mmCIF file of C-alpha atoms in Angstrom:
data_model
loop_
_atom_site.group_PDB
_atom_site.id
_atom_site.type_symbol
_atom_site.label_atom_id
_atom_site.label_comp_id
_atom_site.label_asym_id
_atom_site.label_seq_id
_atom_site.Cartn_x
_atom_site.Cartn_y
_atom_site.Cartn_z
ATOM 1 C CA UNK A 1 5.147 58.890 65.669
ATOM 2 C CA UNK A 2 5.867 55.766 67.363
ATOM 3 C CA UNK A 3 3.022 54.291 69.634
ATOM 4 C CA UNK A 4 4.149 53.846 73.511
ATOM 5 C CA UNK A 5 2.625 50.155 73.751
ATOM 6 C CA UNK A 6 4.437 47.196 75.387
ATOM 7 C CA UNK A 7 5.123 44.603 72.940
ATOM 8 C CA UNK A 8 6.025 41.138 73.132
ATOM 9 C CA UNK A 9 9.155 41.541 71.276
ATOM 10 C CA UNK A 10 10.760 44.471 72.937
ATOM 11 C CA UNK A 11 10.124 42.151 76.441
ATOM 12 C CA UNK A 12 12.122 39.431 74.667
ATOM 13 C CA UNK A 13 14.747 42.069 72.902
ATOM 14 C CA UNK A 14 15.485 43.105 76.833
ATOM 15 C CA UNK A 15 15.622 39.956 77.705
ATOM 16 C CA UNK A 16 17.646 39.157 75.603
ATOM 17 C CA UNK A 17 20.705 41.808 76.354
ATOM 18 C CA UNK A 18 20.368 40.748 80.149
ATOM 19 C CA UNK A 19 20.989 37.603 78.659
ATOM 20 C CA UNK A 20 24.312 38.711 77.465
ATOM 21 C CA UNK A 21 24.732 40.599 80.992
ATOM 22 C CA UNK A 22 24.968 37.173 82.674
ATOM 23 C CA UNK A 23 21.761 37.578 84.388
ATOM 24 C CA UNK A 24 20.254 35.116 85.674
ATOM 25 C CA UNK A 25 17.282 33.244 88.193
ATOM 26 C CA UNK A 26 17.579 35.362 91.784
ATOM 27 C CA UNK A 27 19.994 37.773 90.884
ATOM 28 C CA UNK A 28 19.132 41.450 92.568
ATOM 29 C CA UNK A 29 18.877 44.122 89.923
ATOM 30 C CA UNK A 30 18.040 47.354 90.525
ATOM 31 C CA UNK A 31 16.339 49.510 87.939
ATOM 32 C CA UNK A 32 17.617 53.181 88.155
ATOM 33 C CA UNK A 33 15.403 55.811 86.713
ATOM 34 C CA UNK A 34 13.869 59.323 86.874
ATOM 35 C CA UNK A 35 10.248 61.233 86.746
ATOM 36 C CA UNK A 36 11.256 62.094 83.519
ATOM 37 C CA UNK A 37 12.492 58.524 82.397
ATOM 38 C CA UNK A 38 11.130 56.981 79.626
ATOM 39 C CA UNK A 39 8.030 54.993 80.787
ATOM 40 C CA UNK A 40 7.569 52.362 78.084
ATOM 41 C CA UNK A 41 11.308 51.258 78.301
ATOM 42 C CA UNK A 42 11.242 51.228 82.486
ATOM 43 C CA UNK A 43 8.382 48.867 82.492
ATOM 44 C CA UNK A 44 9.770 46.355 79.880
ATOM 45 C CA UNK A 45 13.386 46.412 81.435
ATOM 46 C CA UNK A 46 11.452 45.163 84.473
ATOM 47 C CA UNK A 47 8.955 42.381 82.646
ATOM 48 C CA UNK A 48 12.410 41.378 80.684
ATOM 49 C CA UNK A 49 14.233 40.527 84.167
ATOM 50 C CA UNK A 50 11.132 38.619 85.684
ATOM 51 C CA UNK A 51 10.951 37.068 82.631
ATOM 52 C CA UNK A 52 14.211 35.551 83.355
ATOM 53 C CA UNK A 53 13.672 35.066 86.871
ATOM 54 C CA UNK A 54 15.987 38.145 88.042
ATOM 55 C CA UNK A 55 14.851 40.090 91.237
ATOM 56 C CA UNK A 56 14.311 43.588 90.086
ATOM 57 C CA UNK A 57 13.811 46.537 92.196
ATOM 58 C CA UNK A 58 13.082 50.426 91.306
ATOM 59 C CA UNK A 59 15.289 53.218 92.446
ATOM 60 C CA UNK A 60 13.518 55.846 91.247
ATOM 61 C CA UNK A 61 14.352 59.607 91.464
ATOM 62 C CA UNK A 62 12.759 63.098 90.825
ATOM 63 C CA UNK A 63 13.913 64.772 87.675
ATOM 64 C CA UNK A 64 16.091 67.646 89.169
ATOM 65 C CA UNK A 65 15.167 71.321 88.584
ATOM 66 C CA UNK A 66 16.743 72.882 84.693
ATOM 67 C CA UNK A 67 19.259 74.817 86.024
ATOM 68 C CA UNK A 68 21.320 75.097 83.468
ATOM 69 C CA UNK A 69 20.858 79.102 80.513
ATOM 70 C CA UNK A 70 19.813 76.753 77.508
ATOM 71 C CA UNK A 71 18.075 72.848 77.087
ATOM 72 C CA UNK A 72 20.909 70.221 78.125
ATOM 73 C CA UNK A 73 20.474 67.359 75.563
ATOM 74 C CA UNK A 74 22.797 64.077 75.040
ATOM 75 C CA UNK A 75 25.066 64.842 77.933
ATOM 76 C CA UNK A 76 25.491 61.283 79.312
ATOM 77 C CA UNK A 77 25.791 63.154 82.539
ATOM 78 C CA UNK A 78 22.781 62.506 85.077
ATOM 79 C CA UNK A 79 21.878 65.093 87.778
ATOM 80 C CA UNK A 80 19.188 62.913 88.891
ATOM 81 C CA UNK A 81 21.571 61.004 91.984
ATOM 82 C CA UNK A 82 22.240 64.840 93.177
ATOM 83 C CA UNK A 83 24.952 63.259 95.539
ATOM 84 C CA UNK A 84 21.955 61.396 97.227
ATOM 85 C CA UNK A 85 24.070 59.201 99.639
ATOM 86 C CA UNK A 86 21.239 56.789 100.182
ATOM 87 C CA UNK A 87 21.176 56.069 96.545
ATOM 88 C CA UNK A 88 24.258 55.804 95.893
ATOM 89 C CA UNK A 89 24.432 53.092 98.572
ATOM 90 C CA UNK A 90 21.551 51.175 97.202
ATOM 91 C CA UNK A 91 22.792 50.998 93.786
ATOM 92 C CA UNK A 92 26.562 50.014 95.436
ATOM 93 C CA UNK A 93 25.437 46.931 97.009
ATOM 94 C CA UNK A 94 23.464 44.890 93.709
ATOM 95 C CA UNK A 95 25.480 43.736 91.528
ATOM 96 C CA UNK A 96 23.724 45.108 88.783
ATOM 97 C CA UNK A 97 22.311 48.458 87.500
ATOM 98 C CA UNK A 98 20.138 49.448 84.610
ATOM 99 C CA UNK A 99 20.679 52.213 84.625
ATOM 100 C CA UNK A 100 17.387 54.550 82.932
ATOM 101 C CA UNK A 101 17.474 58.388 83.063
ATOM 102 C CA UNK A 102 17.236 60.358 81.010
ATOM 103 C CA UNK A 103 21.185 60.961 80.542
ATOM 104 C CA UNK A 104 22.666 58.477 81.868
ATOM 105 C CA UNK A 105 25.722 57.958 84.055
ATOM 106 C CA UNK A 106 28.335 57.646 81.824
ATOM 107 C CA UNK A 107 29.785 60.926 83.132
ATOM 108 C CA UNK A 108 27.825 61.505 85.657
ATOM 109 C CA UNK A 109 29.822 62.328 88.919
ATOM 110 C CA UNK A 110 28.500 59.239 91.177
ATOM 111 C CA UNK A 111 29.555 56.575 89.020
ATOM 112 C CA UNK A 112 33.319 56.159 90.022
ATOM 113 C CA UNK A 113 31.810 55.511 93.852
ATOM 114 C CA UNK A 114 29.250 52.216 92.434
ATOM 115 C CA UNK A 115 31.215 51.595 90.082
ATOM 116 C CA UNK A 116 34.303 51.101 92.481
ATOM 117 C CA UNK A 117 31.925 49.270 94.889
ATOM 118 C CA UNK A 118 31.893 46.048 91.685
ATOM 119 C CA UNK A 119 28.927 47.663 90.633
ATOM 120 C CA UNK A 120 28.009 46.720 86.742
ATOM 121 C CA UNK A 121 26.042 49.491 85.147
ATOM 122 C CA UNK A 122 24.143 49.123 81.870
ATOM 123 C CA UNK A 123 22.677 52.464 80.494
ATOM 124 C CA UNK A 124 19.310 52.086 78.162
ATOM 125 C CA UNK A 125 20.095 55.018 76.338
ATOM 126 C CA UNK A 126 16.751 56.741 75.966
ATOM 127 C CA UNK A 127 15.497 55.630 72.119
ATOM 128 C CA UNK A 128 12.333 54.363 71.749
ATOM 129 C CA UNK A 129 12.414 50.696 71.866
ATOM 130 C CA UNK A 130 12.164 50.054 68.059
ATOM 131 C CA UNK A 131 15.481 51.759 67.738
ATOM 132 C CA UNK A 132 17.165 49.332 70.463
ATOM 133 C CA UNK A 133 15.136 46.270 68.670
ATOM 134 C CA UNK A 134 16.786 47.315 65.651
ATOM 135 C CA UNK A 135 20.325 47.249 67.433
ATOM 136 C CA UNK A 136 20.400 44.459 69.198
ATOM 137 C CA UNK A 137 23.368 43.800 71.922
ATOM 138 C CA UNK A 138 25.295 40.667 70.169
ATOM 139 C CA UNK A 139 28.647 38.755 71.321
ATOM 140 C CA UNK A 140 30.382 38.842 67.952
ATOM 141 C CA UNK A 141 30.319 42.826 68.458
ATOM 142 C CA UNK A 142 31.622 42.705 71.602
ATOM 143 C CA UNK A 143 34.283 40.829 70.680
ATOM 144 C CA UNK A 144 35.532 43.055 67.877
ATOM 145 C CA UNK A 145 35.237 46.251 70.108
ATOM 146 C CA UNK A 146 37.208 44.859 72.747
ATOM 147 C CA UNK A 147 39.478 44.493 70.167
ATOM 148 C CA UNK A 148 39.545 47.617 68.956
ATOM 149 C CA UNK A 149 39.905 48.752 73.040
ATOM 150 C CA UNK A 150 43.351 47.022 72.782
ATOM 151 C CA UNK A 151 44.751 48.712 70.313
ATOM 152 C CA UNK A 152 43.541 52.242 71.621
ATOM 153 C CA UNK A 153 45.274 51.000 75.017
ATOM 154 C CA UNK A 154 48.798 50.101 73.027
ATOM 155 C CA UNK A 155 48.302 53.263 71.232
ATOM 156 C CA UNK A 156 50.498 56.513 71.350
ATOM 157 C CA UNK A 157 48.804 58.621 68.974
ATOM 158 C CA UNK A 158 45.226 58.846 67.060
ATOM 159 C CA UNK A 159 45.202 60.456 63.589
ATOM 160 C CA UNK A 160 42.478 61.368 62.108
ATOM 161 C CA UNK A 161 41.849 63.151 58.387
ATOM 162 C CA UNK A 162 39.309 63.430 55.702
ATOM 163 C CA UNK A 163 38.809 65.177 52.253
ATOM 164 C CA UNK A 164 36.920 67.853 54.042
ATOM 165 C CA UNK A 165 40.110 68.771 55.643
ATOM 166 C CA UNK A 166 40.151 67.156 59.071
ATOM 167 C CA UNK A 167 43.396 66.819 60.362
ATOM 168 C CA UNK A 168 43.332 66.148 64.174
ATOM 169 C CA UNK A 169 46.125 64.404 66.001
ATOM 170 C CA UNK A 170 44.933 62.497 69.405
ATOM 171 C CA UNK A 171 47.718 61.925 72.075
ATOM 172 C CA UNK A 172 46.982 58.376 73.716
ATOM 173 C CA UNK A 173 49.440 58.184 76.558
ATOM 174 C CA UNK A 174 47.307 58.578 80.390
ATOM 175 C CA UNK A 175 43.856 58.515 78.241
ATOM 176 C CA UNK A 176 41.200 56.350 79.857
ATOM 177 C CA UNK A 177 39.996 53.821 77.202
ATOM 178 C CA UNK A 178 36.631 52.641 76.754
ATOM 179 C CA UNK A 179 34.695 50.162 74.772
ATOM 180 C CA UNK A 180 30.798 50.107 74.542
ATOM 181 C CA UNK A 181 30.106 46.605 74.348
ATOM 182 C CA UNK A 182 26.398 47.188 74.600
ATOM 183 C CA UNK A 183 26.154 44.873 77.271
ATOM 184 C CA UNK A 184 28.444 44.457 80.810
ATOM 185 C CA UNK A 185 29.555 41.014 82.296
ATOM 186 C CA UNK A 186 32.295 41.858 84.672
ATOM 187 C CA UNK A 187 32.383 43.961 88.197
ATOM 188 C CA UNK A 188 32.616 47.393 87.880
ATOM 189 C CA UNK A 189 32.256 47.373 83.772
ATOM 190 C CA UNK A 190 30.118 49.688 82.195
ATOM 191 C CA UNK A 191 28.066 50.036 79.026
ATOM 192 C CA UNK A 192 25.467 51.579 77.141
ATOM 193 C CA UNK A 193 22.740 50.153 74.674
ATOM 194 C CA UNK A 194 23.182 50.449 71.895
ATOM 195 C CA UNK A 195 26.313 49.293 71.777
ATOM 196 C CA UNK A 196 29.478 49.151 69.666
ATOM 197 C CA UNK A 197 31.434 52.171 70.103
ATOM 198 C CA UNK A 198 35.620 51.957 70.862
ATOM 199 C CA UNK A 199 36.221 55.525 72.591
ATOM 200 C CA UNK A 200 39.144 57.288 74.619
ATOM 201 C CA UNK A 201 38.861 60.376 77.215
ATOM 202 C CA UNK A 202 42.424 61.925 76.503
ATOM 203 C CA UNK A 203 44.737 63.613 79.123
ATOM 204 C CA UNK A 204 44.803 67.033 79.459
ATOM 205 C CA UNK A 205 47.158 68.742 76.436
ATOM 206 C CA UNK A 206 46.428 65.778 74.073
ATOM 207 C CA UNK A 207 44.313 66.780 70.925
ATOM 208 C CA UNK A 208 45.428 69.077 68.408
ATOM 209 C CA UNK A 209 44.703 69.984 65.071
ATOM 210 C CA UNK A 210 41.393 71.120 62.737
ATOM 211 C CA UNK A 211 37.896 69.132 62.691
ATOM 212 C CA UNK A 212 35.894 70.239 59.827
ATOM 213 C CA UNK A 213 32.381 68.947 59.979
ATOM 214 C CA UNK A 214 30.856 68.382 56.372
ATOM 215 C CA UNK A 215 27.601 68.153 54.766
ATOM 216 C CA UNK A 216 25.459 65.295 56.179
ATOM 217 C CA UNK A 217 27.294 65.099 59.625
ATOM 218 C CA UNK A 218 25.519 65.033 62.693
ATOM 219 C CA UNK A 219 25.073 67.836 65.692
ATOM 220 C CA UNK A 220 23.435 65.227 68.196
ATOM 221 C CA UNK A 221 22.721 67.471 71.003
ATOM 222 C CA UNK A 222 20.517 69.539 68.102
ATOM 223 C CA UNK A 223 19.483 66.121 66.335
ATOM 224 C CA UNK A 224 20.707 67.775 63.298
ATOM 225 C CA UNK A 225 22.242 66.769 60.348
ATOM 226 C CA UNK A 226 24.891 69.241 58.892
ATOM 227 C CA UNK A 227 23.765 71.454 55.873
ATOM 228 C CA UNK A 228 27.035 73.655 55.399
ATOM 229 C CA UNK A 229 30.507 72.913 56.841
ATOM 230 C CA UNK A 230 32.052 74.010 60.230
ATOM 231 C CA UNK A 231 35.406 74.005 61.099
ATOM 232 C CA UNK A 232 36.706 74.096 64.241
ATOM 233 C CA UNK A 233 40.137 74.699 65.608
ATOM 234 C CA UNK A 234 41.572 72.436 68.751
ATOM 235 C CA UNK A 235 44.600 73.600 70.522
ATOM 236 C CA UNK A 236 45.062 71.483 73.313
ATOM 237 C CA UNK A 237 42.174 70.337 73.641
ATOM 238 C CA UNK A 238 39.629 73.169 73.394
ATOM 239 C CA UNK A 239 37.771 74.600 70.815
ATOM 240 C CA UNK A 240 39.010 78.070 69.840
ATOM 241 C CA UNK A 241 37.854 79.006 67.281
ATOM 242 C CA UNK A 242 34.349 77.901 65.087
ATOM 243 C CA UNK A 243 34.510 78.809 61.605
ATOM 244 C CA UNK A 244 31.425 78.466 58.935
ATOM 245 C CA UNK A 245 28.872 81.186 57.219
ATOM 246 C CA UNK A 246 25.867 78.734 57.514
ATOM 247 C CA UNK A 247 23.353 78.354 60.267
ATOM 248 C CA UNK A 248 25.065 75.755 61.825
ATOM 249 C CA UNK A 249 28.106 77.308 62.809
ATOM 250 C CA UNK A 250 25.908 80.228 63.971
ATOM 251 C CA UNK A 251 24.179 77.620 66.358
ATOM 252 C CA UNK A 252 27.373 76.027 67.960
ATOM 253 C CA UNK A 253 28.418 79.328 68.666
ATOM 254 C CA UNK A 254 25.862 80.679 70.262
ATOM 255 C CA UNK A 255 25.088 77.191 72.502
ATOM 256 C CA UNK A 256 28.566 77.198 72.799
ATOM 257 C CA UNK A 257 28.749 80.647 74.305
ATOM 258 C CA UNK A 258 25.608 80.214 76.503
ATOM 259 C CA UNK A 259 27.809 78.532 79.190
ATOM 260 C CA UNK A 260 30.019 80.600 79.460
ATOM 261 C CA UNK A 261 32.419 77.991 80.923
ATOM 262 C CA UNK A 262 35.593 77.001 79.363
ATOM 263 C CA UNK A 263 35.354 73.643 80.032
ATOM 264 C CA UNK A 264 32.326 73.406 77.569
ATOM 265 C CA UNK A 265 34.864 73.968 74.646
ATOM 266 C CA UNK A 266 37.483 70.973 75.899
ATOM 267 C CA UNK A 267 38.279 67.754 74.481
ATOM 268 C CA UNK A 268 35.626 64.877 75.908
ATOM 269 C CA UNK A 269 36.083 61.717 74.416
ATOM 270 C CA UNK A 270 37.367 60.842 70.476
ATOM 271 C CA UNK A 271 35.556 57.549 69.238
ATOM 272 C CA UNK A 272 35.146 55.444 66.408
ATOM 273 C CA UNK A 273 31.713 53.088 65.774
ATOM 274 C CA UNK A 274 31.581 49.533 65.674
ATOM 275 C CA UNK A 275 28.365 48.894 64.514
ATOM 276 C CA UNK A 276 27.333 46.752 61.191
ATOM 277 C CA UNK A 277 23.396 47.667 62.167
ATOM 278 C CA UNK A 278 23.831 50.758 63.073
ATOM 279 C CA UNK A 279 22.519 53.323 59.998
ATOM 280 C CA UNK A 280 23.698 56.781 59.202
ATOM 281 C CA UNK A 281 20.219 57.709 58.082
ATOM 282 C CA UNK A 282 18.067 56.789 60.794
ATOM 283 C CA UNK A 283 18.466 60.393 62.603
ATOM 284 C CA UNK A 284 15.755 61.436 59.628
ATOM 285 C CA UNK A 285 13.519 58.905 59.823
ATOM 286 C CA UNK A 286 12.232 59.530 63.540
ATOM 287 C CA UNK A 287 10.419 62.107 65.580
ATOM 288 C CA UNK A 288 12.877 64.020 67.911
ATOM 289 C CA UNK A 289 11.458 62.801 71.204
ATOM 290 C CA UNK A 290 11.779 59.139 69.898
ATOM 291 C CA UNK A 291 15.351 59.345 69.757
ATOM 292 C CA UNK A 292 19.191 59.881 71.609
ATOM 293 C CA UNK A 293 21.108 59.245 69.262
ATOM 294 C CA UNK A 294 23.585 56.630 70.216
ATOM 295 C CA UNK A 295 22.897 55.215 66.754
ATOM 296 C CA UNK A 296 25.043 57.863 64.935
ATOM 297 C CA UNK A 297 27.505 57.635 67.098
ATOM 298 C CA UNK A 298 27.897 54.119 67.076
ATOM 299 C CA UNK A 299 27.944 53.668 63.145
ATOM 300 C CA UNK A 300 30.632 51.275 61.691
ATOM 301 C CA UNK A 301 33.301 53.218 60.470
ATOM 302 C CA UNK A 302 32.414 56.682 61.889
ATOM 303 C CA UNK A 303 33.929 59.420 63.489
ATOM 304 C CA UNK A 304 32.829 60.636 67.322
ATOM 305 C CA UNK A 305 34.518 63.614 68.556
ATOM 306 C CA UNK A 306 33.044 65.260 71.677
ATOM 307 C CA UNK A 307 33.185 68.316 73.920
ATOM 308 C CA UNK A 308 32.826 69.083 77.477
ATOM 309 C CA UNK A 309 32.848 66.733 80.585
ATOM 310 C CA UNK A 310 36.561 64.519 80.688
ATOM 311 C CA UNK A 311 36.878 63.232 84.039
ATOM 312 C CA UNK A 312 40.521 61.807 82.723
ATOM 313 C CA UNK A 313 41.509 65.479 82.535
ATOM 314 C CA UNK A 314 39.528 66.333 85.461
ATOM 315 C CA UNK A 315 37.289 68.245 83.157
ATOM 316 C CA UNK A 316 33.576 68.516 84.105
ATOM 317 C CA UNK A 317 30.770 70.553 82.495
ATOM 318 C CA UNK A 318 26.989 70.097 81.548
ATOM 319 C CA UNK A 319 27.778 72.246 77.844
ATOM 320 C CA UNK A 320 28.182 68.544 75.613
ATOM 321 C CA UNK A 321 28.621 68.202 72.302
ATOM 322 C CA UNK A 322 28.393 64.607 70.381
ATOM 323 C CA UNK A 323 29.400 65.475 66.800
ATOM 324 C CA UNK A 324 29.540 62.184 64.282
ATOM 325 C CA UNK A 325 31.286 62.805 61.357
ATOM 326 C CA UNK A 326 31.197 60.058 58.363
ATOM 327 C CA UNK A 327 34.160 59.579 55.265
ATOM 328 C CA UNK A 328 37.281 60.529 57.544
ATOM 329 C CA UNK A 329 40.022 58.173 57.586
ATOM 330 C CA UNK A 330 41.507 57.223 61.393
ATOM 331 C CA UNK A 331 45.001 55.824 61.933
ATOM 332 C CA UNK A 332 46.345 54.674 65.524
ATOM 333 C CA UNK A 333 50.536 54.856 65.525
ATOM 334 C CA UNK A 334 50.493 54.560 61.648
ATOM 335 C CA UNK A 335 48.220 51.413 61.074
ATOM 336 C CA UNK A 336 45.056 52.500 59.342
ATOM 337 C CA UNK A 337 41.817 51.562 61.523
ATOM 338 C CA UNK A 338 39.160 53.627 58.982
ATOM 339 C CA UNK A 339 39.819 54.258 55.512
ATOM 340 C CA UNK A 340 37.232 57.218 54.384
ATOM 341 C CA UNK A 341 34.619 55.814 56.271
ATOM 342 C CA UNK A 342 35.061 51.967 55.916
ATOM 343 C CA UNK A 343 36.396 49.856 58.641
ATOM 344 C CA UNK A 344 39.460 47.912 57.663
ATOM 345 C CA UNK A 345 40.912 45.021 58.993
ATOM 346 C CA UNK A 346 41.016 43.506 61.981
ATOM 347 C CA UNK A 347 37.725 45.143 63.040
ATOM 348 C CA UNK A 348 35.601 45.160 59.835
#
């Protein structure tokens, strides 16, 4: 296990992606978190922005009640706000949020009113800080996935297959594009660190086809690599049927099930990493509690498809799945993007 100690070089590794967040001497920051929050990383995010002469402030909430039949991991949707009108007024008039529970805001249903207000929001997903040292926010990556944004933008169709017998088709047109620079610089952008994932929420009716998950790929809200393959079918956009003899299968089902709420089975957001540093292996090498997981899904030349909450199709749901899946192949209108796993040209 990792030791909870503050370290000179995590304060400067903060530093140094607020940096890249163009903040600066007497800026007003406010530092979102939770009971629950991760202690270690809340008190260097705040010796990083005195460090560079920022004005931080805490915002910090009580973790809300479990409400939910079975544990809610890697969700990216925060409860902690609770509609808190208050808050959400504090964190609308900085300019700047970093943000620190436990899930994040990504999805969370208070973001569209601070972001709207030209509220940046940078989420520190919750990984120990050797994992973020590791993964560093950098310009040349943020340049690529904006890139990468463009093309999902232009983009009328995703296609995605692999030699484990993916075959999924992605419609583009009304999806909400993303790019996870790992690090925000403009009013009302938002971001997560680590960064370096190019993603899409599709509109409702737009993904099709048959995602097989293979040996070695990832379950992230288990923190579980893949022993025997599941196959799932997608008519638009939900998950009907889940397909597999091994243990796996047996436990999407069932957390699946637990829900019992359509929207748990829909289409979230289809991705593709970005990420050079980023390692496929890492999930193996690290306690559970030291980890979220954005690693996986930010690995260069992998897969991200994900289930439940798609505010693009009005969609919203606590029941999340991230699933990474490694060696498919990704085409957007025809041009290749991922061959088997490796990034081709322009965004290798």
């Amino acid at each position: 296990m990792l030791r909870d100690r503050i370290e000179w070089k995590w304060i400067e590794t903060f530093a140094h992606t607020f940096g890249l967040c163009r903040i600066g001497s007497g800026d007003e920051v406010a530092i979102l978190s939770e009971s629950q929050s991760r202690q270690l990383n809340v008190h260097l995010a705040e010796l990083a922005l005195l460090s560079i002469g920022a004005r931080p402030f805490h915002v910090v909430l009580p973790t809300p009640p479990q409400s939910a039949p079975v544990p809610v991991k890697s969700t990216g949707s925060s409860h902690a706000i609770a509609g808190n009108r208050s808050v959400i007024a504090a964190l609308s008039a900085v300019p700047m949020v970093v943000d620190m529970t436990v899930e994040g805001l990504m999805h969370a249903p208070e973001t569209g009113a601070i972001r709207g207000a030209g509220t940046r929001l940078l989420y520190i997903s919750d990984e120990h800080p050797e994992v973020l040292e590791r993964l560093r926010s950098n310009a040349e990556l943020g340049d690529r996935v904006r890139q990468g944004r463009q093309m999902m933008i232009q983009a009328t169709e995703m296609h995605v297959t692999s030699a484990a017998g993916t075959d999924l088709r992605v419609g583009m047109r009304g999806a909400v594009v993303g790019g996870n620079l790992g690090f925000v610089t403009e009013p009302g952008q938002m971001a997560s660190w680590p960064g370096g994932i190019c993603s899409c929420f599709p509109a409702h009716s737009a993904v099709n086809g048959t995602l097989v998950l293979d040996r070695g790929d990832v379950n992230l809200t288990f923190k579980r690599y893949h022993e025997a393959p599941v196959t799932l079918t997608i008519r638009d956009d939900f998950v009907t049927d889940i397909a597999g003899d091994g243990l796996d299968a047996e436990l999407m089902r069932e957390y699946f099930a637990a829900w019992d709420d359509r929207n748990a089975y829909g289409a979230s957001h289809v991705s593709w990493g970005m990420n050079h540093a980023a390692r496929w292996e890492s999930l193996a090498m690290y306690d559970k509690r030291d980890v979220n997981g954005i690693e996986a899904r930010a690995v260069a030349g992998s897969l991200l498809y994900s289930t439940g909450a798609n505010p693009s199709a009005n969609r919203f749901s606590l029941g999340h799945f991230d699933l990474p899946l490694r060696r498919c192949s990704l085409t957007i209108d025809g041009q290749l993007v991922i061959e088997e796993g490796t990034l081709r040209a322009p965004l290798a």
